[in-house]
Amino acid sequence: MIDEQNILETINMIKLYNLDIRTVTLALSLRDCISEDIDKLCDNIYNKIKKYAKNLVAYADELADEYSIPIINKRIAVTPISFIGEACKNPDYVRIAQVLDKAAKEVGVNFVGGFSALVEKGCTKGDNLLIESIPEALAKTERVCSSINLASSKAGINMDAVLKMSEIIKKSAELTKDQDSIGAAKLVVFCNVPGDNPFMAGAFCGMGEPECALNVGVSGPGVVRAAVEALPEGADMSELANKIKEIAYKITSTGELVGRKLAKRLDIPFGVIDLSLAPTPAPGDSVAGIFQAMGLEHAGAHGTTAALAMLNDAVKKGGIMASSHVGGLSGAFIPVSEDAGMIEAAEKGYLTFNKLEAMTSVCSVGLDMIAIPGDTPSSTIAGMIADEMAIGMINKKTTAVRVIPAAGKKVGDYISYGGLLGEAPIMPVNELSSARFVNRGGRIPAPIHSLNN
C-alpha cells in the first residue's frame, strides 16, 4: 500500500530542506596502468579513466531526472598516485596530475581524488617525490585533489611527514594566492584514512578495493534540522536521538536506491554509502543549524560537543539499519567555509579554533576548511596537524586537517570560492610556538591499544 504521507515527506525533503545525493564517486584502480615509461603510464591512466567514467555524468543526470533527486557532484577516486608513479624510470608527478585533470575535464566530473600517499610509518622514494610535487600539481590543475595519510592507530604519527606537510600546505596556498589560496583547499592530511571515502579532498581508491566501484555520499542537514524543529517543545534527548535516527534511515535508503541504480547502469559493483551529513553554504543546509534546533543559542556554545556527539551517533545508528554496506567517513562534517551556520559562528567569535578541535573528537573528520592567517608559521600548522592526528590515533577514528593559510590575508579578512566550497573569515590561531616540539621529528609511537592482535 502506498503511504501518501511518506511520499509527501520525501518531496518536502528535496524541495524544502535541500536533501540531495551530495556525490557519486567512481573508485577506480590504476594498478594495471603502472609502467616504467612515463609516456606509457600517462596514456594508460588517461585511457582507463575515459573507458570507465565516460558515462558517469550522463547516467547520473538521467537518474536524477527520473527520481527527481538532485545529484550534486560526480567524481572519480583513483589508486594513490605515489604507488602508480614510483615504478617510472623518470617519474613526473606534476605531469600525472595534469593527465588526471585532463581526463576529469573530458568525462565531465567535478573532481578527481587520489593524488595521494600513505606515509604513516615512513616514506618511499615515490612518496617523497609526490609530496614535493603537490603545490605545483594543485596550482597547475583545476580538478585534482590531494590527500596524505600521516598517522594511524597501529603505526603512530610520522612527525617528519607532519612537519613536511605543514610546509607543503603553506606552499600550496602561496602558489594559488591569486585564487584565495585554493590549492590548500584541495589538500587534506589524515589519520586512519578510509580507502572508500567518496568525499573530496580525501577520496582515493584504497589498496583493498575492487577494480572499480561506485561509492555514494548523501547529505541532509536541512532535513535533520527540520525534523528536530518539528518535535514537541518538551521532547527529551532520547526522543531527539530517535527522530534523528528515523530521518537518517530515510536519507540513507534514498541514497542507496539511487546509488545501486547508477552502479547497475554503469555495469560496475556498488561499493558503499557514506552517511555523512555534509553541509553547504545554502540557507538552512547547516549542521550548525541542527545545534540551534536542538536548543543551543549557536554553534560554539557550551554543549556543542555533546550535541555533535549525539548527532553523529544517531546518524550512524539510523543509517546502518538502512544499508549493509556503510563506509567512507559516515557521521557529521563541520567544515567552516561550507556551512552557513559555522561561518556565522566564526564571524561572531562564537566558534574558536580550540572549540573546533574539541568537536573533532566526536565528529566524522576533523579541522575542515578553516582559513587562518597567511603568515602562520609552518611549525604552528604542524602542531595543529599533530594534535588532530593524536585525537584520531588514540580514539581509533578518522581525523583530518584541511586548513587554508590564506596568503597575504590576516584575521578579519575573508576567502571566497563560491559554490560548495563557500567562504570563510580568517580565524585567529594560538601564537605560542610549537617549533621545538615539532622539529624533533621521528615518529610518535602508537598507543598501547594498537597491540590488539
Short mmCIF file of C-alpha atoms in Angstrom, two decimals:
data_model
loop_
_atom_site.label_atom_id
_atom_site.label_comp_id
_atom_site.label_asym_id
_atom_site.label_seq_id
_atom_site.Cartn_x
_atom_site.Cartn_y
_atom_site.Cartn_z
CA MET A 1 0.00 0.00 0.00
CA ILE A 2 1.34 3.42 -0.95
CA ASP A 3 1.87 5.69 2.07
CA GLU A 4 0.86 9.16 0.93
CA GLN A 5 2.48 10.78 3.96
CA ASN A 6 5.89 9.21 3.16
CA ILE A 7 5.67 10.45 -0.43
CA LEU A 8 4.89 13.98 0.70
CA GLU A 9 7.67 13.84 3.30
CA THR A 10 10.26 12.81 0.70
CA ILE A 11 9.14 15.56 -1.67
CA ASN A 12 9.48 18.10 1.14
CA MET A 13 12.94 16.78 1.99
CA ILE A 14 14.08 17.54 -1.56
CA LYS A 15 12.17 20.73 -2.31
CA LEU A 16 12.23 22.47 1.07
CA TYR A 17 15.17 21.08 3.01
CA ASN A 18 17.96 20.56 0.46
CA LEU A 19 18.03 16.74 0.51
CA ASP A 20 20.37 15.56 -2.22
CA ILE A 21 22.88 12.96 -3.22
CA ARG A 22 25.97 15.02 -2.48
CA THR A 23 28.28 12.88 -4.60
CA VAL A 24 28.54 9.72 -6.65
CA THR A 25 32.20 8.77 -6.81
CA LEU A 26 33.66 6.19 -9.16
CA ALA A 27 36.52 4.46 -7.34
CA LEU A 28 38.95 3.18 -9.96
CA SER A 29 42.10 1.11 -9.53
CA LEU A 30 45.05 2.25 -11.63
CA ARG A 31 47.37 -0.55 -10.57
CA ASP A 32 47.31 -2.12 -14.03
CA CYS A 33 48.42 1.22 -15.51
CA ILE A 34 51.91 1.02 -13.99
CA SER A 35 54.79 1.31 -16.44
CA GLU A 36 58.48 2.19 -16.33
CA ASP A 37 57.84 4.61 -19.18
CA ILE A 38 56.15 7.88 -18.14
CA ASP A 39 54.51 8.34 -21.55
CA LYS A 40 53.00 4.87 -21.41
CA LEU A 41 51.87 5.38 -17.81
CA CYS A 42 50.11 8.64 -18.64
CA ASP A 43 48.40 7.08 -21.67
CA ASN A 44 47.25 4.14 -19.57
CA ILE A 45 45.78 6.40 -16.89
CA TYR A 46 44.02 8.65 -19.37
CA ASN A 47 42.55 5.75 -21.36
CA LYS A 48 41.34 3.86 -18.29
CA ILE A 49 39.55 6.87 -16.83
CA LYS A 50 37.95 7.60 -20.19
CA LYS A 51 36.82 3.98 -20.52
CA TYR A 52 35.24 3.58 -17.09
CA ALA A 53 33.93 7.12 -16.48
CA LYS A 54 32.67 8.06 -19.94
CA ASN A 55 29.00 7.61 -18.97
CA LEU A 56 29.19 8.53 -15.28
CA VAL A 57 27.88 12.08 -15.59
CA ALA A 58 25.24 11.32 -18.26
CA TYR A 59 23.79 8.35 -16.38
CA ALA A 60 23.82 10.23 -13.06
CA ASP A 61 21.94 13.12 -14.65
CA GLU A 62 19.40 10.69 -16.15
CA LEU A 63 18.74 9.11 -12.75
CA ALA A 64 18.47 12.50 -11.07
CA ASP A 65 15.73 13.38 -13.56
CA GLU A 66 13.97 10.02 -13.25
CA TYR A 67 13.81 10.14 -9.43
CA SER A 68 13.71 13.93 -9.05
CA ILE A 69 16.58 13.73 -6.57
CA PRO A 70 19.48 16.12 -7.22
CA ILE A 71 22.90 14.51 -7.65
CA ILE A 72 25.20 17.44 -6.98
CA ASN A 73 28.69 16.11 -7.71
CA LYS A 74 30.13 13.38 -9.91
CA ARG A 75 33.67 12.43 -9.02
CA ILE A 76 36.47 9.92 -9.54
CA ALA A 77 38.83 8.48 -6.94
CA VAL A 78 41.93 6.61 -8.10
CA THR A 79 44.66 4.49 -6.53
CA PRO A 80 47.14 6.65 -4.58
CA ILE A 81 49.36 8.07 -7.28
CA SER A 82 52.55 7.63 -5.23
CA PHE A 83 52.17 3.87 -5.83
CA ILE A 84 51.45 4.30 -9.51
CA GLY A 85 54.27 6.68 -10.39
CA GLU A 86 57.25 5.34 -8.49
CA ALA A 87 57.92 2.47 -10.92
CA CYS A 88 58.79 5.00 -13.65
CA LYS A 89 62.43 5.45 -14.52
CA ASN A 90 61.86 9.20 -14.68
CA PRO A 91 58.67 9.88 -12.68
CA ASP A 92 56.95 13.20 -13.27
CA TYR A 93 54.12 13.55 -10.77
CA VAL A 94 53.04 17.00 -11.95
CA ARG A 95 52.55 15.59 -15.42
CA ILE A 96 50.49 12.72 -13.98
CA ALA A 97 48.32 15.27 -12.13
CA GLN A 98 47.77 17.14 -15.38
CA VAL A 99 46.71 13.90 -17.11
CA LEU A 100 44.23 13.23 -14.30
CA ASP A 101 42.92 16.76 -14.68
CA LYS A 102 42.56 16.44 -18.45
CA ALA A 103 40.70 13.14 -18.17
CA ALA A 104 38.44 14.54 -15.43
CA LYS A 105 37.52 17.52 -17.59
CA GLU A 106 36.78 15.36 -20.61
CA VAL A 107 34.44 13.00 -18.76
CA GLY A 108 32.85 15.98 -17.00
CA VAL A 109 33.42 15.16 -13.33
CA ASN A 110 33.83 17.85 -10.68
CA PHE A 111 36.94 16.46 -9.02
CA VAL A 112 39.37 13.58 -9.20
CA GLY A 113 40.93 12.43 -5.94
CA GLY A 114 43.89 10.20 -5.34
CA PHE A 115 46.94 12.42 -5.79
CA SER A 116 47.84 10.76 -2.55
CA ALA A 117 50.37 8.87 -0.44
CA LEU A 118 50.15 6.73 2.70
CA VAL A 119 53.15 7.59 4.87
CA GLU A 120 52.08 6.92 8.46
CA LYS A 121 55.16 4.76 9.05
CA GLY A 122 57.61 6.32 6.63
CA CYS A 123 58.14 7.49 3.06
CA THR A 124 59.36 5.70 -0.04
CA LYS A 125 61.12 7.49 -2.87
CA GLY A 126 57.81 7.76 -4.73
CA ASP A 127 56.04 9.17 -1.66
CA ASN A 128 58.66 11.87 -1.27
CA LEU A 129 58.53 12.83 -4.93
CA LEU A 130 54.74 13.06 -4.91
CA ILE A 131 54.67 15.14 -1.72
CA GLU A 132 57.24 17.58 -3.12
CA SER A 133 55.17 17.95 -6.29
CA ILE A 134 51.85 18.72 -4.58
CA PRO A 135 51.99 22.55 -4.59
CA GLU A 136 52.86 22.75 -8.29
CA ALA A 137 50.41 19.99 -9.21
CA LEU A 138 47.49 21.70 -7.45
CA ALA A 139 48.44 25.09 -8.90
CA LYS A 140 48.51 23.72 -12.44
CA THR A 141 45.24 21.75 -12.27
CA GLU A 142 41.63 22.62 -11.55
CA ARG A 143 40.02 19.34 -10.51
CA VAL A 144 42.79 17.33 -8.87
CA CYS A 145 42.62 16.80 -5.11
CA SER A 146 45.40 15.53 -2.86
CA SER A 147 45.45 13.65 0.44
CA ILE A 148 48.24 12.26 2.60
CA ASN A 149 47.79 9.81 5.48
CA LEU A 150 50.25 10.79 8.23
CA ALA A 151 49.18 8.62 11.14
CA SER A 152 47.23 5.58 12.26
CA SER A 153 46.25 3.86 15.48
CA LYS A 154 48.53 0.97 14.51
CA ALA A 155 51.60 2.90 13.36
CA GLY A 156 51.59 6.12 15.38
CA ILE A 157 52.29 9.59 13.96
CA ASN A 158 55.00 10.25 11.38
CA MET A 159 56.21 13.60 12.69
CA ASP A 160 58.75 14.03 9.89
CA ALA A 161 55.86 13.86 7.42
CA VAL A 162 53.70 16.12 9.61
CA LEU A 163 56.34 18.84 9.50
CA LYS A 164 56.89 18.35 5.78
CA MET A 165 53.16 18.57 5.02
CA SER A 166 52.84 21.80 7.02
CA GLU A 167 55.38 23.31 4.63
CA ILE A 168 53.59 21.82 1.60
CA ILE A 169 50.27 23.31 2.77
CA LYS A 170 51.89 26.74 3.08
CA LYS A 171 53.48 26.47 -0.35
CA SER A 172 50.22 25.23 -1.95
CA ALA A 173 48.44 28.27 -0.53
CA GLU A 174 51.17 30.65 -1.73
CA LEU A 175 51.22 29.29 -5.29
CA THR A 176 47.47 29.87 -5.60
CA LYS A 177 47.43 33.24 -3.85
CA ASP A 178 45.55 34.84 -6.74
CA GLN A 179 42.68 32.37 -6.14
CA ASP A 180 42.42 32.88 -2.37
CA SER A 181 44.93 30.06 -1.82
CA ILE A 182 42.59 27.41 -3.20
CA GLY A 183 45.47 24.95 -3.53
CA ALA A 184 45.31 24.37 0.24
CA ALA A 185 41.54 23.81 -0.01
CA LYS A 186 42.20 20.84 -2.31
CA LEU A 187 44.69 19.25 0.10
CA VAL A 188 43.95 17.28 3.27
CA VAL A 189 46.01 15.22 5.70
CA PHE A 190 44.61 12.26 7.62
CA CYS A 191 44.95 9.86 10.48
CA ASN A 192 43.33 6.45 9.86
CA VAL A 193 42.26 7.38 6.33
CA PRO A 194 39.48 5.21 4.82
CA GLY A 195 40.01 3.84 1.32
CA ASP A 196 36.36 4.11 0.27
CA ASN A 197 35.58 7.74 1.10
CA PRO A 198 33.52 9.41 -1.68
CA PHE A 199 34.11 12.97 -0.44
CA MET A 200 36.85 15.33 -1.57
CA ALA A 201 39.56 16.24 -0.99
CA GLY A 202 40.26 12.92 0.72
CA ALA A 203 38.83 10.40 -1.73
CA PHE A 204 41.05 7.71 -3.24
CA CYS A 205 40.66 4.07 -4.25
CA GLY A 206 42.14 2.04 -1.39
CA MET A 207 44.52 -0.82 -1.93
CA GLY A 208 41.94 -3.37 -0.77
CA GLU A 209 39.23 -2.06 -3.07
CA PRO A 210 37.99 -3.83 -6.23
CA GLU A 211 38.88 -2.87 -9.80
CA CYS A 212 36.10 -0.30 -9.71
CA ALA A 213 33.09 0.51 -7.57
CA LEU A 214 30.55 3.26 -7.08
CA ASN A 215 30.59 4.95 -3.68
CA VAL A 216 27.82 7.34 -2.72
CA GLY A 217 27.76 10.25 -0.29
CA VAL A 218 24.38 11.53 0.86
CA SER A 219 23.55 14.75 2.61
CA GLY A 220 20.69 16.18 4.59
CA PRO A 221 21.50 18.64 7.39
CA GLY A 222 18.44 20.67 6.41
CA VAL A 223 16.21 17.61 6.64
CA VAL A 224 17.53 16.72 10.09
CA ARG A 225 17.14 20.30 11.29
CA ALA A 226 13.52 20.43 10.12
CA ALA A 227 12.74 17.12 11.84
CA VAL A 228 14.26 18.30 15.11
CA GLU A 229 12.38 21.60 14.94
CA ALA A 230 9.11 19.69 14.45
CA LEU A 231 9.48 17.81 17.74
CA PRO A 232 7.33 18.91 20.69
CA GLU A 233 8.99 21.51 22.91
CA GLY A 234 9.34 19.05 25.80
CA ALA A 235 10.95 16.25 23.81
CA ASP A 236 13.85 14.73 25.76
CA MET A 237 17.24 13.61 24.45
CA SER A 238 16.10 10.05 23.74
CA GLU A 239 13.21 11.30 21.61
CA LEU A 240 15.59 13.68 19.86
CA ALA A 241 18.04 10.88 19.07
CA ASN A 242 15.27 8.61 17.83
CA LYS A 243 13.95 11.27 15.45
CA ILE A 244 17.44 11.80 14.00
CA LYS A 245 17.84 8.02 13.55
CA GLU A 246 14.50 7.85 11.76
CA ILE A 247 15.46 10.62 9.34
CA ALA A 248 18.93 9.16 8.79
CA TYR A 249 17.29 5.86 7.83
CA LYS A 250 15.17 7.58 5.18
CA ILE A 251 18.09 9.62 3.83
CA THR A 252 20.29 6.53 3.58
CA SER A 253 17.57 4.46 1.91
CA THR A 254 17.15 7.14 -0.73
CA GLY A 255 20.88 7.38 -1.35
CA GLU A 256 21.39 3.64 -1.64
CA LEU A 257 18.46 3.27 -4.04
CA VAL A 258 19.93 5.83 -6.42
CA GLY A 259 23.48 4.53 -5.96
CA ARG A 260 22.57 0.94 -6.76
CA LYS A 261 20.58 2.02 -9.81
CA LEU A 262 23.52 4.03 -11.11
CA ALA A 263 26.01 1.24 -10.44
CA LYS A 264 23.81 -1.19 -12.36
CA ARG A 265 23.50 1.22 -15.27
CA LEU A 266 27.28 1.64 -15.33
CA ASP A 267 27.70 -2.15 -15.01
CA ILE A 268 30.04 -1.86 -12.03
CA PRO A 269 29.71 -3.00 -8.39
CA PHE A 270 28.01 -0.83 -5.81
CA GLY A 271 30.59 0.00 -3.14
CA VAL A 272 29.44 1.83 0.00
CA ILE A 273 27.15 4.57 1.11
CA ASP A 274 28.74 7.24 3.27
CA LEU A 275 26.27 8.52 5.86
CA SER A 276 27.98 11.85 6.43
CA LEU A 277 25.87 14.96 6.89
CA ALA A 278 27.71 17.28 4.50
CA PRO A 279 26.52 20.89 4.83
CA THR A 280 26.54 23.65 2.22
CA PRO A 281 26.52 27.44 2.37
CA ALA A 282 22.82 27.35 1.34
CA PRO A 283 20.46 28.78 3.99
CA GLY A 284 19.09 26.01 6.22
CA ASP A 285 21.53 23.34 5.00
CA SER A 286 23.74 23.61 8.04
CA VAL A 287 25.00 21.28 10.78
CA ALA A 288 25.28 24.37 12.98
CA GLY A 289 21.57 24.92 12.33
CA ILE A 290 20.85 21.49 13.81
CA PHE A 291 22.58 22.53 17.03
CA GLN A 292 20.30 25.56 17.25
CA ALA A 293 17.25 23.39 16.63
CA MET A 294 18.43 21.16 19.48
CA GLY A 295 18.37 24.16 21.81
CA LEU A 296 21.81 25.77 21.70
CA GLU A 297 21.88 29.51 21.08
CA HIS A 298 24.54 28.97 18.42
CA ALA A 299 27.32 26.62 17.41
CA GLY A 300 30.20 27.16 19.80
CA ALA A 301 28.08 27.40 22.96
CA HIS A 302 28.93 25.06 25.81
CA GLY A 303 27.15 21.83 24.95
CA THR A 304 28.07 21.95 21.25
CA THR A 305 30.44 18.99 21.51
CA ALA A 306 27.78 16.93 23.31
CA ALA A 307 25.19 17.84 20.69
CA LEU A 308 27.59 16.86 17.90
CA ALA A 309 28.37 13.54 19.61
CA MET A 310 24.69 12.64 19.80
CA LEU A 311 24.05 13.77 16.24
CA ASN A 312 26.98 11.76 14.89
CA ASP A 313 25.94 8.61 16.74
CA ALA A 314 22.26 8.87 15.81
CA VAL A 315 23.07 9.39 12.13
CA LYS A 316 25.20 6.24 12.13
CA LYS A 317 22.63 4.16 14.01
CA GLY A 318 19.83 5.19 11.67
CA GLY A 319 21.89 4.77 8.53
CA ILE A 320 23.30 1.37 9.42
CA MET A 321 19.75 -0.02 9.62
CA ALA A 322 19.12 1.08 6.05
CA SER A 323 22.22 -0.40 4.43
CA SER A 324 24.58 -3.34 4.88
CA HIS A 325 27.35 -1.51 3.02
CA VAL A 326 28.14 1.61 5.00
CA GLY A 327 31.64 3.02 4.70
CA GLY A 328 33.67 6.11 4.00
CA LEU A 329 33.60 8.62 6.83
CA SER A 330 29.93 8.48 7.93
CA GLY A 331 28.67 10.96 10.50
CA ALA A 332 28.61 14.77 10.63
CA PHE A 333 31.04 17.15 8.92
CA ILE A 334 31.96 20.52 10.43
CA PRO A 335 33.67 22.41 7.57
CA VAL A 336 33.71 26.09 8.41
CA SER A 337 33.60 27.59 4.91
CA GLU A 338 30.99 25.11 3.64
CA ASP A 339 28.41 25.60 6.41
CA ALA A 340 26.47 28.87 6.65
CA GLY A 341 25.90 28.46 10.38
CA MET A 342 29.56 27.71 11.06
CA ILE A 343 30.58 30.74 9.01
CA GLU A 344 28.29 32.96 11.09
CA ALA A 345 29.55 31.46 14.35
CA ALA A 346 33.16 32.04 13.31
CA GLU A 347 32.39 35.62 12.24
CA LYS A 348 30.83 36.42 15.62
CA GLY A 349 33.62 34.75 17.57
CA TYR A 350 31.36 32.03 18.99
CA LEU A 351 33.36 29.30 17.31
CA THR A 352 37.06 29.29 18.08
CA PHE A 353 39.84 27.12 16.75
CA ASN A 354 40.09 25.35 20.11
CA LYS A 355 36.35 24.61 20.17
CA LEU A 356 36.54 23.17 16.67
CA GLU A 357 39.39 20.91 17.76
CA ALA A 358 37.33 19.65 20.70
CA MET A 359 34.42 18.91 18.38
CA THR A 360 36.63 16.79 16.13
CA SER A 361 36.96 14.22 18.91
CA VAL A 362 33.34 13.19 18.29
CA CYS A 363 32.63 14.02 14.63
CA SER A 364 33.45 12.28 11.37
CA VAL A 365 36.52 14.10 10.18
CA GLY A 366 38.42 16.97 11.74
CA LEU A 367 39.58 20.54 11.23
CA ASP A 368 37.99 21.20 7.86
CA MET A 369 38.08 24.22 5.55
CA ILE A 370 39.38 26.59 8.20
CA ALA A 371 41.02 29.78 6.92
CA ILE A 372 43.93 31.05 9.00
CA PRO A 373 46.35 33.98 8.57
CA GLY A 374 48.79 33.54 5.73
CA ASP A 375 51.76 34.33 7.94
CA THR A 376 51.01 31.44 10.32
CA PRO A 377 54.36 29.62 10.76
CA SER A 378 54.58 26.14 9.26
CA SER A 379 55.62 24.86 12.69
CA THR A 380 52.29 26.08 14.11
CA ILE A 381 50.43 24.30 11.33
CA ALA A 382 52.47 21.19 12.11
CA GLY A 383 51.33 21.48 15.73
CA MET A 384 47.71 21.69 14.62
CA ILE A 385 48.15 18.61 12.48
CA ALA A 386 49.91 16.69 15.27
CA ASP A 387 47.08 17.46 17.71
CA GLU A 388 44.47 16.25 15.27
CA MET A 389 46.44 13.12 14.37
CA ALA A 390 46.70 12.34 18.10
CA ILE A 391 42.92 12.58 18.55
CA GLY A 392 42.42 10.09 15.72
CA MET A 393 45.22 7.76 16.81
CA ILE A 394 44.12 7.49 20.44
CA ASN A 395 40.41 7.21 19.67
CA LYS A 396 40.80 4.77 16.75
CA LYS A 397 38.89 7.08 14.44
CA THR A 398 39.49 9.04 11.27
CA THR A 399 40.60 12.61 11.77
CA ALA A 400 41.85 15.12 9.23
CA VAL A 401 43.17 18.64 8.78
CA ARG A 402 42.32 20.93 5.88
CA VAL A 403 43.43 24.40 6.85
CA ILE A 404 43.99 27.28 4.45
CA PRO A 405 46.82 29.66 5.39
CA ALA A 406 45.44 32.37 3.10
CA ALA A 407 48.45 34.07 1.57
CA GLY A 408 48.54 37.82 2.21
CA LYS A 409 45.48 37.76 4.48
CA LYS A 410 45.02 38.37 8.19
CA VAL A 411 42.33 38.00 10.84
CA GLY A 412 39.26 39.96 9.73
CA ASP A 413 39.79 39.23 6.03
CA TYR A 414 37.88 36.62 4.03
CA ILE A 415 38.45 33.92 1.48
CA SER A 416 35.68 33.22 -1.04
CA TYR A 417 35.41 30.35 -3.50
CA GLY A 418 31.70 30.24 -4.27
CA GLY A 419 29.71 27.05 -4.81
CA LEU A 420 30.06 24.25 -2.29
CA LEU A 421 33.46 25.48 -1.07
CA GLY A 422 31.81 28.67 0.15
CA GLU A 423 33.60 31.43 2.01
CA ALA A 424 35.16 31.88 5.42
CA PRO A 425 36.59 34.53 7.72
CA ILE A 426 40.26 34.28 8.61
CA MET A 427 40.28 32.81 12.14
CA PRO A 428 42.90 33.65 14.77
CA VAL A 429 45.24 30.88 15.89
CA ASN A 430 47.28 30.35 19.03
CA GLU A 431 50.51 32.29 18.58
CA LEU A 432 52.57 30.27 21.05
CA SER A 433 55.44 28.46 19.32
CA SER A 434 55.33 24.73 18.58
CA ALA A 435 58.66 24.78 16.74
CA ARG A 436 60.95 22.99 19.20
CA PHE A 437 58.42 20.20 19.68
CA VAL A 438 57.57 19.51 16.03
CA ASN A 439 61.17 19.83 14.87
CA ARG A 440 62.16 16.83 16.97
CA GLY A 441 60.87 14.70 14.08
CA GLY A 442 60.78 10.92 14.24
CA ARG A 443 57.61 9.02 14.98
CA ILE A 444 55.24 9.35 17.93
CA PRO A 445 54.73 5.70 18.92
CA ALA A 446 51.37 4.02 18.51
CA PRO A 447 49.31 3.74 21.72
CA ILE A 448 49.25 0.54 23.76
CA HIS A 449 45.84 -0.42 22.39
CA SER A 450 47.46 -0.88 18.96
CA LEU A 451 48.76 -4.24 20.28
CA ASN A 452 45.38 -5.93 19.96
CA ASN A 453 46.22 -8.90 17.70
#
